[in-house]
CSV table of N, CA and C in Angstrom, one decimal:
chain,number,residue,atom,x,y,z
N,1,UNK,N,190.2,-122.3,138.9
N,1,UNK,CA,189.8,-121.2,138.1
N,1,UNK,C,190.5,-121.3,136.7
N,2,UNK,N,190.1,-121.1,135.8
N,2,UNK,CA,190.5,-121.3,134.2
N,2,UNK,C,191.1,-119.6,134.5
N,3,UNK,N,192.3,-120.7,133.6
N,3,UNK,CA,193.6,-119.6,133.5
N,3,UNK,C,193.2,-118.0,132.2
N,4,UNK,N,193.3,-117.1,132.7
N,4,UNK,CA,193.2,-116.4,131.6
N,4,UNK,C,194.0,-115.2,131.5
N,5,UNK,N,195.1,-114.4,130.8
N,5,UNK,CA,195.8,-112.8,131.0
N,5,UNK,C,195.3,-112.4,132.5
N,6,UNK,N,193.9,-112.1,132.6
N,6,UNK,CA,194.1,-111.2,133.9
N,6,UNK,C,194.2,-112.3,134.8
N,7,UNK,N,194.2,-113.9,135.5
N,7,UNK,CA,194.2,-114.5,136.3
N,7,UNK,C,195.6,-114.4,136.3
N,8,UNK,N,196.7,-114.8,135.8
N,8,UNK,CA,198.1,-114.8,135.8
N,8,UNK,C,198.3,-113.1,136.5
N,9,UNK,N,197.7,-112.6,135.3
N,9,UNK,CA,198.5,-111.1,136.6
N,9,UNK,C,197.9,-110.8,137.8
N,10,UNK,N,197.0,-111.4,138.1
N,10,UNK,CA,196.4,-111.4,139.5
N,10,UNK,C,197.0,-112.2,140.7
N,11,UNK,N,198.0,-113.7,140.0
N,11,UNK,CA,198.2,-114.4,140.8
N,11,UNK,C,199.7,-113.8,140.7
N,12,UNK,N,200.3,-113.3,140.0
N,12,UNK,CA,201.4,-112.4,140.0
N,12,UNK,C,201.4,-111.2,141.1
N,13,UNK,N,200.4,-110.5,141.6
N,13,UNK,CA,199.9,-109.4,142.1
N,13,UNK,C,200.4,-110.1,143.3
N,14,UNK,N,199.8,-111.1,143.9
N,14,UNK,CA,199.6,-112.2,144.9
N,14,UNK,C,201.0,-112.5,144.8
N,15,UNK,N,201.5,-113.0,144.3
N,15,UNK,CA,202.9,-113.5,144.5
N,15,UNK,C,204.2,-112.5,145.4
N,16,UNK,N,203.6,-111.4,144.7
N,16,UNK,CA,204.7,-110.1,145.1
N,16,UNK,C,204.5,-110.0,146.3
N,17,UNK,N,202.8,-110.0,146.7
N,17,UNK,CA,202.6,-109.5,147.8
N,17,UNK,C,202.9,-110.6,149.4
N,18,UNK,N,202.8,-111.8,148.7
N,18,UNK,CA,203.1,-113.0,149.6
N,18,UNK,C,204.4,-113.7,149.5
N,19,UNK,N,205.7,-112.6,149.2
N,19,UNK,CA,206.5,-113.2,149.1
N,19,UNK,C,207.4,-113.2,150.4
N,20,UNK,N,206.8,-112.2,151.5
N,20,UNK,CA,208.1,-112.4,152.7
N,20,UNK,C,206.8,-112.9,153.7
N,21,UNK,N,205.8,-113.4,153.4
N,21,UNK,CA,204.9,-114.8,154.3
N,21,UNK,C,205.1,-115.6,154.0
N,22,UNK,N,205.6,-115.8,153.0
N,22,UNK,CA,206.0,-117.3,152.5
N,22,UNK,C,207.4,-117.7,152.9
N,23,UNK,N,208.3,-116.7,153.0
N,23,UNK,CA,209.8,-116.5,153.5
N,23,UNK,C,209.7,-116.9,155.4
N,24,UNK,N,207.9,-116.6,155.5
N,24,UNK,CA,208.2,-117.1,157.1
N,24,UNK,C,207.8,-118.4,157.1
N,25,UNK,N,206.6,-118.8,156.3
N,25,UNK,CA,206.6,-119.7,156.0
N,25,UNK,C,207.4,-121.3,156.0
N,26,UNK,N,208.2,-120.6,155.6
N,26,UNK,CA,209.2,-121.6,154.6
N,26,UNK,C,210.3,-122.2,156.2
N,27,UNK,N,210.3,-121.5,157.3
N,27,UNK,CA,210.9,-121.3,158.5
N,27,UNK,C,210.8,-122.4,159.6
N,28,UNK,N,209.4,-123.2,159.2
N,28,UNK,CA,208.5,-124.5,159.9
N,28,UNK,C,208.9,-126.0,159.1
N,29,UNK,N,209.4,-126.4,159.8
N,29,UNK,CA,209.9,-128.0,159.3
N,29,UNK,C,208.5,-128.3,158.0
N,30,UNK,N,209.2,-129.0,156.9
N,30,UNK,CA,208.4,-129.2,155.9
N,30,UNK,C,207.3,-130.5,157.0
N,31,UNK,N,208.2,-131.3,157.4
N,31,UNK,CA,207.9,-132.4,158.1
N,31,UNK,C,206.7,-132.2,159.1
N,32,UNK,N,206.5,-130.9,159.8
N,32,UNK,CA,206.0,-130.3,160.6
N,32,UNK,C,204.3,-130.1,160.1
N,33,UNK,N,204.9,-129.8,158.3
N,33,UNK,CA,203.5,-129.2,158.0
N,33,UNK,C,202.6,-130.3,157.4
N,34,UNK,N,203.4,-131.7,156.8
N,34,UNK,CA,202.9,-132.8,156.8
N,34,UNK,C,202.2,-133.5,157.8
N,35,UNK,N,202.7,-133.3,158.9
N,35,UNK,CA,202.0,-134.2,160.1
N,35,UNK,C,200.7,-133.3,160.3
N,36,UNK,N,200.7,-132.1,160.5
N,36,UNK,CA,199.5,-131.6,160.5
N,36,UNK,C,198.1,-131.5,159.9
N,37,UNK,N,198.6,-131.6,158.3
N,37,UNK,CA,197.9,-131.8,157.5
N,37,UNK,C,197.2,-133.0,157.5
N,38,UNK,N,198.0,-134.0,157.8
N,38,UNK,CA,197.9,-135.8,158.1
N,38,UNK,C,196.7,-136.1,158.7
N,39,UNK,N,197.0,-135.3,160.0
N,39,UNK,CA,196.3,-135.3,161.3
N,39,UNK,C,195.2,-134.2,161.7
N,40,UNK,N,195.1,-133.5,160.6
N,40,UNK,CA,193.7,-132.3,160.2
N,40,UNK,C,194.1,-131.3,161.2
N,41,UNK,N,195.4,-130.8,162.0
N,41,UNK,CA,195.3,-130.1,163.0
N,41,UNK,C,195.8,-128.6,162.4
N,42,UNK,N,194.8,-128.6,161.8
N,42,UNK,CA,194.9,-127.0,161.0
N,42,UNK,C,194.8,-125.9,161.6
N,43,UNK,N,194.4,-125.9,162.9
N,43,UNK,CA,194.5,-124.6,164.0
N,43,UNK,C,196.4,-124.4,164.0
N,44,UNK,N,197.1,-125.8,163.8
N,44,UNK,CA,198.3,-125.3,164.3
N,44,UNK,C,198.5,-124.8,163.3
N,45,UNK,N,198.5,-124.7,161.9
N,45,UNK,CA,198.8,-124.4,160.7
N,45,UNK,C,198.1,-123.2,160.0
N,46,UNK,N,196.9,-122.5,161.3
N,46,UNK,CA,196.3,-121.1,161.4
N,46,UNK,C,197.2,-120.4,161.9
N,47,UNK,N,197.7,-121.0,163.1
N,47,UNK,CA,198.6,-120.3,164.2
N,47,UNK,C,199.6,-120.0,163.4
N,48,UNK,N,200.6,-120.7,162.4
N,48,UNK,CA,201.6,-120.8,162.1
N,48,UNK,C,201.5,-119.5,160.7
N,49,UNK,N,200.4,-119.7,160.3
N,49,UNK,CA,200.1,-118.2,159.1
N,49,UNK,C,200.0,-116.9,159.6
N,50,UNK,N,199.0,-117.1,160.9
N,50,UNK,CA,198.9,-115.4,161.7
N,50,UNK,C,200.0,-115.4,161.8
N,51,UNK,N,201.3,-115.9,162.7
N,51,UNK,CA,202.4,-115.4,162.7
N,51,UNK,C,203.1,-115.1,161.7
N,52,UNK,N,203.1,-115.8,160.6
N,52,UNK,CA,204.0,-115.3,159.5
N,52,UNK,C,203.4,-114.3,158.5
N,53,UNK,N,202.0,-113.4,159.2
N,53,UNK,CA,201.3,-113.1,158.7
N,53,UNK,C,201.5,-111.1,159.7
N,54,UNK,N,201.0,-111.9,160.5
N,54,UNK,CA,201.1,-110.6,161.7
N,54,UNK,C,202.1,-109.0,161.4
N,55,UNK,N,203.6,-109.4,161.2
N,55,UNK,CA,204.1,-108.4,160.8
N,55,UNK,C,203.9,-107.6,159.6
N,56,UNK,N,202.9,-108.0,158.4
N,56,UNK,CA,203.3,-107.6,157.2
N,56,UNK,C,201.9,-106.6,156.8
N,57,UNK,N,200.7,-107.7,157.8
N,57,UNK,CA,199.1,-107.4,157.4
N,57,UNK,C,198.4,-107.2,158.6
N,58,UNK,N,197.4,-106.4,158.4
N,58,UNK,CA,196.6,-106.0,159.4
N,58,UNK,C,195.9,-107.3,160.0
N,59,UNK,N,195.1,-107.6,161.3
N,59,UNK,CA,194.4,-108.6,161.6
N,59,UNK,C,193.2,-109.2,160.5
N,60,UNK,N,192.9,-110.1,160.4
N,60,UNK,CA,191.4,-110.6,159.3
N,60,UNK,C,191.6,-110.3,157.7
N,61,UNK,N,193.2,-110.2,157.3
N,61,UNK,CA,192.8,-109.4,156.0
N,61,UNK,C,193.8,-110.8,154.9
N,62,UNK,N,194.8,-111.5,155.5
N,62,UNK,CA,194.9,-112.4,154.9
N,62,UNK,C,195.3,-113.3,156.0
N,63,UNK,N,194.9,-114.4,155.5
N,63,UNK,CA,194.8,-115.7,156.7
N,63,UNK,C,194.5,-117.2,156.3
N,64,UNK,N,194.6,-118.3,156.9
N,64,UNK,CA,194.7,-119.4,156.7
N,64,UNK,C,193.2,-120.0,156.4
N,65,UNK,N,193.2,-120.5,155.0
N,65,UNK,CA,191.6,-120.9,154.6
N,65,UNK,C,191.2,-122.1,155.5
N,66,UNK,N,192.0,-122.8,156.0
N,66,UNK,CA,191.7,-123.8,156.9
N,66,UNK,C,191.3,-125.2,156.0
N,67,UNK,N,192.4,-125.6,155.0
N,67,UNK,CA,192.5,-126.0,154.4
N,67,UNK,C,193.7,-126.5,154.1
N,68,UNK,N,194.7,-127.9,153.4
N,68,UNK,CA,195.7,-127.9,152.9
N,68,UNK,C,196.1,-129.4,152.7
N,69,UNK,N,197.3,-129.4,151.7
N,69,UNK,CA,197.4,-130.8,151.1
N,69,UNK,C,198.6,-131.0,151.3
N,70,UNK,N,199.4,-132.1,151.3
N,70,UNK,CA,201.0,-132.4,150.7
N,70,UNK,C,200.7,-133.0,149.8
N,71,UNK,N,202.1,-133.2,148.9
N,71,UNK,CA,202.5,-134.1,147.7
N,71,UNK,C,203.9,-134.8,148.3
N,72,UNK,N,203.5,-135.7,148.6
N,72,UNK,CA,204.9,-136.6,149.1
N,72,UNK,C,204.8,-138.4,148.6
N,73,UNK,N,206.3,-138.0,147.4
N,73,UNK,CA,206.2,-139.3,146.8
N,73,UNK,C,208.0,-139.9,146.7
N,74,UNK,N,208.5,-140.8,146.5
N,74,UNK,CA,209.6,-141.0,146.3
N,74,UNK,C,210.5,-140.4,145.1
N,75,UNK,N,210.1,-139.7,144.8
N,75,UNK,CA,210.5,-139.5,143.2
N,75,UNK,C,210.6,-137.7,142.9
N,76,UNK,N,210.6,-137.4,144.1
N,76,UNK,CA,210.8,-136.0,144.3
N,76,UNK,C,210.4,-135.0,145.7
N,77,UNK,N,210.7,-133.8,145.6
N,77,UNK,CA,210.4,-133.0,147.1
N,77,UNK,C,209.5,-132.7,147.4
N,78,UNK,N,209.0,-133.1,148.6
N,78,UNK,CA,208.4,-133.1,149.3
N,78,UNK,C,207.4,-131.1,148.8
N,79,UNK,N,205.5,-131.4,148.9
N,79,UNK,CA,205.5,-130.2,148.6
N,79,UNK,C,204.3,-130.5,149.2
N,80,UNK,N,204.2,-128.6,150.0
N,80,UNK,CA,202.9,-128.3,150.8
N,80,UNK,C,202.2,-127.3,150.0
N,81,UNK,N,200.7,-127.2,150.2
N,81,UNK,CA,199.7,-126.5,149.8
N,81,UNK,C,198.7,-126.1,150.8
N,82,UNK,N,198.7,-125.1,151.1
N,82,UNK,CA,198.2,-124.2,151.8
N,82,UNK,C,197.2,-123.2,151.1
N,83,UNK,N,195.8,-123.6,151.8
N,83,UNK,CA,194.8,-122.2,151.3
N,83,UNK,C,194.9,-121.0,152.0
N,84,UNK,N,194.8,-120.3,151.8
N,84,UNK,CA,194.5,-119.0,151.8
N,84,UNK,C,193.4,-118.2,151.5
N,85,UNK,N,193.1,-117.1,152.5
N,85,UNK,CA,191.9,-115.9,152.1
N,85,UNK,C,192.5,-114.3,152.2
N,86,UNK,N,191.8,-113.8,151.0
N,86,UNK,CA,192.3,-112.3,151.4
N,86,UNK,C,190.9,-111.5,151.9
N,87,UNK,N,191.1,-110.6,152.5
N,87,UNK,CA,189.5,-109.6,152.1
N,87,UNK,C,190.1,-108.5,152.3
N,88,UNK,N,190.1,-107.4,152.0
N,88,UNK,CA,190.1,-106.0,152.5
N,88,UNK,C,189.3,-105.1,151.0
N,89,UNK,N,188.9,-104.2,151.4
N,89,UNK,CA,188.4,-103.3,150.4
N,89,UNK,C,187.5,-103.4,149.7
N,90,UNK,N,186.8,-104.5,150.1
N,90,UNK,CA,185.6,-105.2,148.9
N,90,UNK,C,186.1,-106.5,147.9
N,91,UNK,N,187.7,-106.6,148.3
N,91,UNK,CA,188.4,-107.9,147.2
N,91,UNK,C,188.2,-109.0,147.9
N,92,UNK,N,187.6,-110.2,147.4
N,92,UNK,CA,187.8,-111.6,148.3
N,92,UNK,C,188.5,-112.2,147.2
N,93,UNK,N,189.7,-112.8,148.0
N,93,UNK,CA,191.0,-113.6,147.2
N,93,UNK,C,190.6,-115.0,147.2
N,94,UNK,N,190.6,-115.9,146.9
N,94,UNK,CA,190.9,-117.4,147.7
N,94,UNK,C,191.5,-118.1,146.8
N,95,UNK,N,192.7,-118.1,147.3
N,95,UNK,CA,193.8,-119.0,146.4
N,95,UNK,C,194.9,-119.9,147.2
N,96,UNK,N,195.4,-120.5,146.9
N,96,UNK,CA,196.6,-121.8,147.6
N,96,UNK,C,198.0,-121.0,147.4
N,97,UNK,N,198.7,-121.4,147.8
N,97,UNK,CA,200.3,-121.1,148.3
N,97,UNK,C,200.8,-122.8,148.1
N,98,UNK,N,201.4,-123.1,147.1
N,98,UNK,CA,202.2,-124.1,147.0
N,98,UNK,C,203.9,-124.0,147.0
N,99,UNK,N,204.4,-124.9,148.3
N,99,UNK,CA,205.8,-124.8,148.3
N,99,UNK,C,206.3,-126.1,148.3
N,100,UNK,N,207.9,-125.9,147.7
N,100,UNK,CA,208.1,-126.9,147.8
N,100,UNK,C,210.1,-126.3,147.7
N,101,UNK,N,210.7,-127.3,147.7
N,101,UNK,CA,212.1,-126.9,147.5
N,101,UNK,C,212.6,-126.1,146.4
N,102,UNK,N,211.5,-126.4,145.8
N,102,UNK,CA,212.4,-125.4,144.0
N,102,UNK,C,211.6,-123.6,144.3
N,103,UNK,N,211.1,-123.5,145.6
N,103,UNK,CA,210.3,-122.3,145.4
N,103,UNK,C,208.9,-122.2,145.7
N,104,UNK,N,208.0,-121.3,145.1
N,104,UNK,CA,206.3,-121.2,145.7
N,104,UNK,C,206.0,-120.6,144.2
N,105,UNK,N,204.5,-121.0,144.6
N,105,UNK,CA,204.0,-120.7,143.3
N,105,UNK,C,202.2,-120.3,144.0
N,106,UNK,N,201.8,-119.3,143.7
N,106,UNK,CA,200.1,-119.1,143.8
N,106,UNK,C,199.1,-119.8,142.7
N,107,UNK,N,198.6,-120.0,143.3
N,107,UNK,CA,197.0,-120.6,142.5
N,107,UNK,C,195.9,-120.5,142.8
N,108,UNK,N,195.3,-119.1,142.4
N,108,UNK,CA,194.1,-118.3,142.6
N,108,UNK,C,192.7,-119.4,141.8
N,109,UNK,N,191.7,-119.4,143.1
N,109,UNK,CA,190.8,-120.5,143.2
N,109,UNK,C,189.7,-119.4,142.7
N,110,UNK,N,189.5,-118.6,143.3
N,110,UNK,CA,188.6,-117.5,143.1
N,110,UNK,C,188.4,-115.9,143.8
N,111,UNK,N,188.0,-115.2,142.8
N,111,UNK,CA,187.5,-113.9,143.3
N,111,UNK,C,187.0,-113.1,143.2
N,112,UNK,N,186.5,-112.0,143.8
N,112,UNK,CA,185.4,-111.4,143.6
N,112,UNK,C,185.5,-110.0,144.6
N,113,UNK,N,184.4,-108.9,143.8
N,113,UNK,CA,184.9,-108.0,143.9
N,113,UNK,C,183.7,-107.1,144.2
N,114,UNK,N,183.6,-106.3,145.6
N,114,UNK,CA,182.3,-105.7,145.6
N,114,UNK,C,182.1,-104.5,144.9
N,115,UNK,N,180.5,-104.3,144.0
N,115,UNK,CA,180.6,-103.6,143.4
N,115,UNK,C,182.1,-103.6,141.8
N,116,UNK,N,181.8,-104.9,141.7
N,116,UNK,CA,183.0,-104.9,140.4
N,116,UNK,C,182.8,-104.2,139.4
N,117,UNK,N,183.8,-103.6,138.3
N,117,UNK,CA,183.7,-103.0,137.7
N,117,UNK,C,183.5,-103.7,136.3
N,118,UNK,N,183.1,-103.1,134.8
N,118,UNK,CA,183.2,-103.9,134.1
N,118,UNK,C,184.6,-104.2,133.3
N,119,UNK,N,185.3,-103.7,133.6
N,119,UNK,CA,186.9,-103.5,133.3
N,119,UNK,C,187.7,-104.5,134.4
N,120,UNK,N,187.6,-105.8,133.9
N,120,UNK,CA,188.8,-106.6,134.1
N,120,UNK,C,190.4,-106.2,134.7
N,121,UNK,N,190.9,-104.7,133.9
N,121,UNK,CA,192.1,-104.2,134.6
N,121,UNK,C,191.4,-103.7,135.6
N,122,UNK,N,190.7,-102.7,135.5
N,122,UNK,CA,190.0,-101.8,137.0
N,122,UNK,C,190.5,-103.3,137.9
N,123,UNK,N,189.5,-104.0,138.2
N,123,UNK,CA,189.2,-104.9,139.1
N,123,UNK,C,190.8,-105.7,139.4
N,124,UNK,N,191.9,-105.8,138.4
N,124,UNK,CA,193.1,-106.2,138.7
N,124,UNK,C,194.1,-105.3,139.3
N,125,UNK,N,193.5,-103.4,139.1
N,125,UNK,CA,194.4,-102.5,139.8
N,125,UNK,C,193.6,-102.5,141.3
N,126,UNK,N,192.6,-102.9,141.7
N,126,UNK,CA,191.6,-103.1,142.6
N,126,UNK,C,192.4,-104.2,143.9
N,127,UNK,N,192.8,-105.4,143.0
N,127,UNK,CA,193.2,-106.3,144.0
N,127,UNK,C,194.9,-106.2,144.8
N,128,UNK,N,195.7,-105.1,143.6
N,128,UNK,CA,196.9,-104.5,143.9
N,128,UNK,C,196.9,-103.5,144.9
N,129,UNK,N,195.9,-102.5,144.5
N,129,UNK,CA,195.7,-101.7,145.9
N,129,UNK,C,195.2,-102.0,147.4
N,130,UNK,N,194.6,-103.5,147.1
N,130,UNK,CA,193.8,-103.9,148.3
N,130,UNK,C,194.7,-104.2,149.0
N,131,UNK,N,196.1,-105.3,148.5
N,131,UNK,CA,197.0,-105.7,148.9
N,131,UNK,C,197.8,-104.4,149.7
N,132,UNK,N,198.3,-103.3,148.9
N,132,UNK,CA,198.7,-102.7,149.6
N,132,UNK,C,198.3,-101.6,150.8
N,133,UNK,N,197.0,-101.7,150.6
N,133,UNK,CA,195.7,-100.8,151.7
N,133,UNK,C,196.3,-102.1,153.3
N,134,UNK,N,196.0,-103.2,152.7
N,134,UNK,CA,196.3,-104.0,153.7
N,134,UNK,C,197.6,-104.3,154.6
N,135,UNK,N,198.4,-103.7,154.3
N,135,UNK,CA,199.8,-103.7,154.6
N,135,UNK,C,200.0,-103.2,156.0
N,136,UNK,N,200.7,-103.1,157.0
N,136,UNK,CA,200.4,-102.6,157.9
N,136,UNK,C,202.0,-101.4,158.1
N,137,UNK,N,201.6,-100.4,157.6
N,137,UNK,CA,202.7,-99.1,157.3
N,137,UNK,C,203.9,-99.3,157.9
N,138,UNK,N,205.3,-99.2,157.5
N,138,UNK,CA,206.2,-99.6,157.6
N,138,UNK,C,207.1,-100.4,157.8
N,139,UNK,N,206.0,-101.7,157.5
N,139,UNK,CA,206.2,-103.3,157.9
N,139,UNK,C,207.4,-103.9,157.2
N,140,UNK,N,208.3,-104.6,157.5
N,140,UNK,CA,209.6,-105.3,156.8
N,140,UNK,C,209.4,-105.4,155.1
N,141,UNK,N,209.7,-105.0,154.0
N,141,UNK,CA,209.2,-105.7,153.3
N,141,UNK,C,210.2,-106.1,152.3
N,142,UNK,N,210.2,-107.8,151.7
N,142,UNK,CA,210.9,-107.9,151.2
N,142,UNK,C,210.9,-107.5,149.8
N,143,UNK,N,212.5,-107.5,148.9
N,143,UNK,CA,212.9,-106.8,147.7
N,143,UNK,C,211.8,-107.8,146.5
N,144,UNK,N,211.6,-107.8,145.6
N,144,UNK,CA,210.7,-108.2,144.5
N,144,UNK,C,212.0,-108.1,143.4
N,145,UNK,N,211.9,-109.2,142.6
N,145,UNK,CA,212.6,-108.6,141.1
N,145,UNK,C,213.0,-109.9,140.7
């Protein structure tokens, strides 16, 4: 997706909200998620998102695109990329989760919005509320800042 003001604060939006799935994430041998990827066994690497998924979001609302890459070269750390999907409220997300030892970073592939508005912000306070509609009430959540 070509980068623009509202894509950065959307994948910002995203970041905040996927920051203690990625914390479970991060819990699975890097090694673990290479072999997977290797070997296309992306059910284990669905299994491994529902659960680090489960505590924070309702069922169907963000989950594993069934998709994903490494970067593994001698000349630096080792890095996984993971798709991802959102939907709740009329928002469809579809963006990557890239980790690696220095951290994570989102990278929103696309999205779309039912009934969008013609207001760019609308549609970015849209995808912040969906995030939070999706939450499942009084779930762990980690600090942001």
């Amino acid at each position: 997706m070509r980068s623009t003001q509202y894509s950065q604060t959307r994948e910002s939006i995203i970041a905040a909200h996927m920051s203690e799935v990625i914390r479970d994430l991060r819990l699975v041998d890097v090694a673990d998620y290479i072999a997977f990827i290797r070997y296309e066994l992306f059910a284990n690497i669905a299994d491994i998102v529902n659960s680090a998924t489960e505590l924070h979001y309702f069922p169907q609302t963000l989950q594993f695109g069934h998709g994903g890459e490494y970067e593994l070269d001698w000349d630096r750390h080792p890095r996984i990329i993971l798709d991802m999907e959102f939907r709740n409220m009329g928002v469809y997300a579809y963006f990557r989760v890239l980790i690696d030892a220095e951290g994570s970073q989102i990278d929103l592939n696309h999205i779309t919005f039912d009934q969008a508005s013609k207001s760019p912000t609308h549609n970015t306070e849209r995808l912040a509320l969906a995030f939070e509609d999706a939450r499942i009430p009084g779930s762990p959540r980690q600090a942001t800042g």
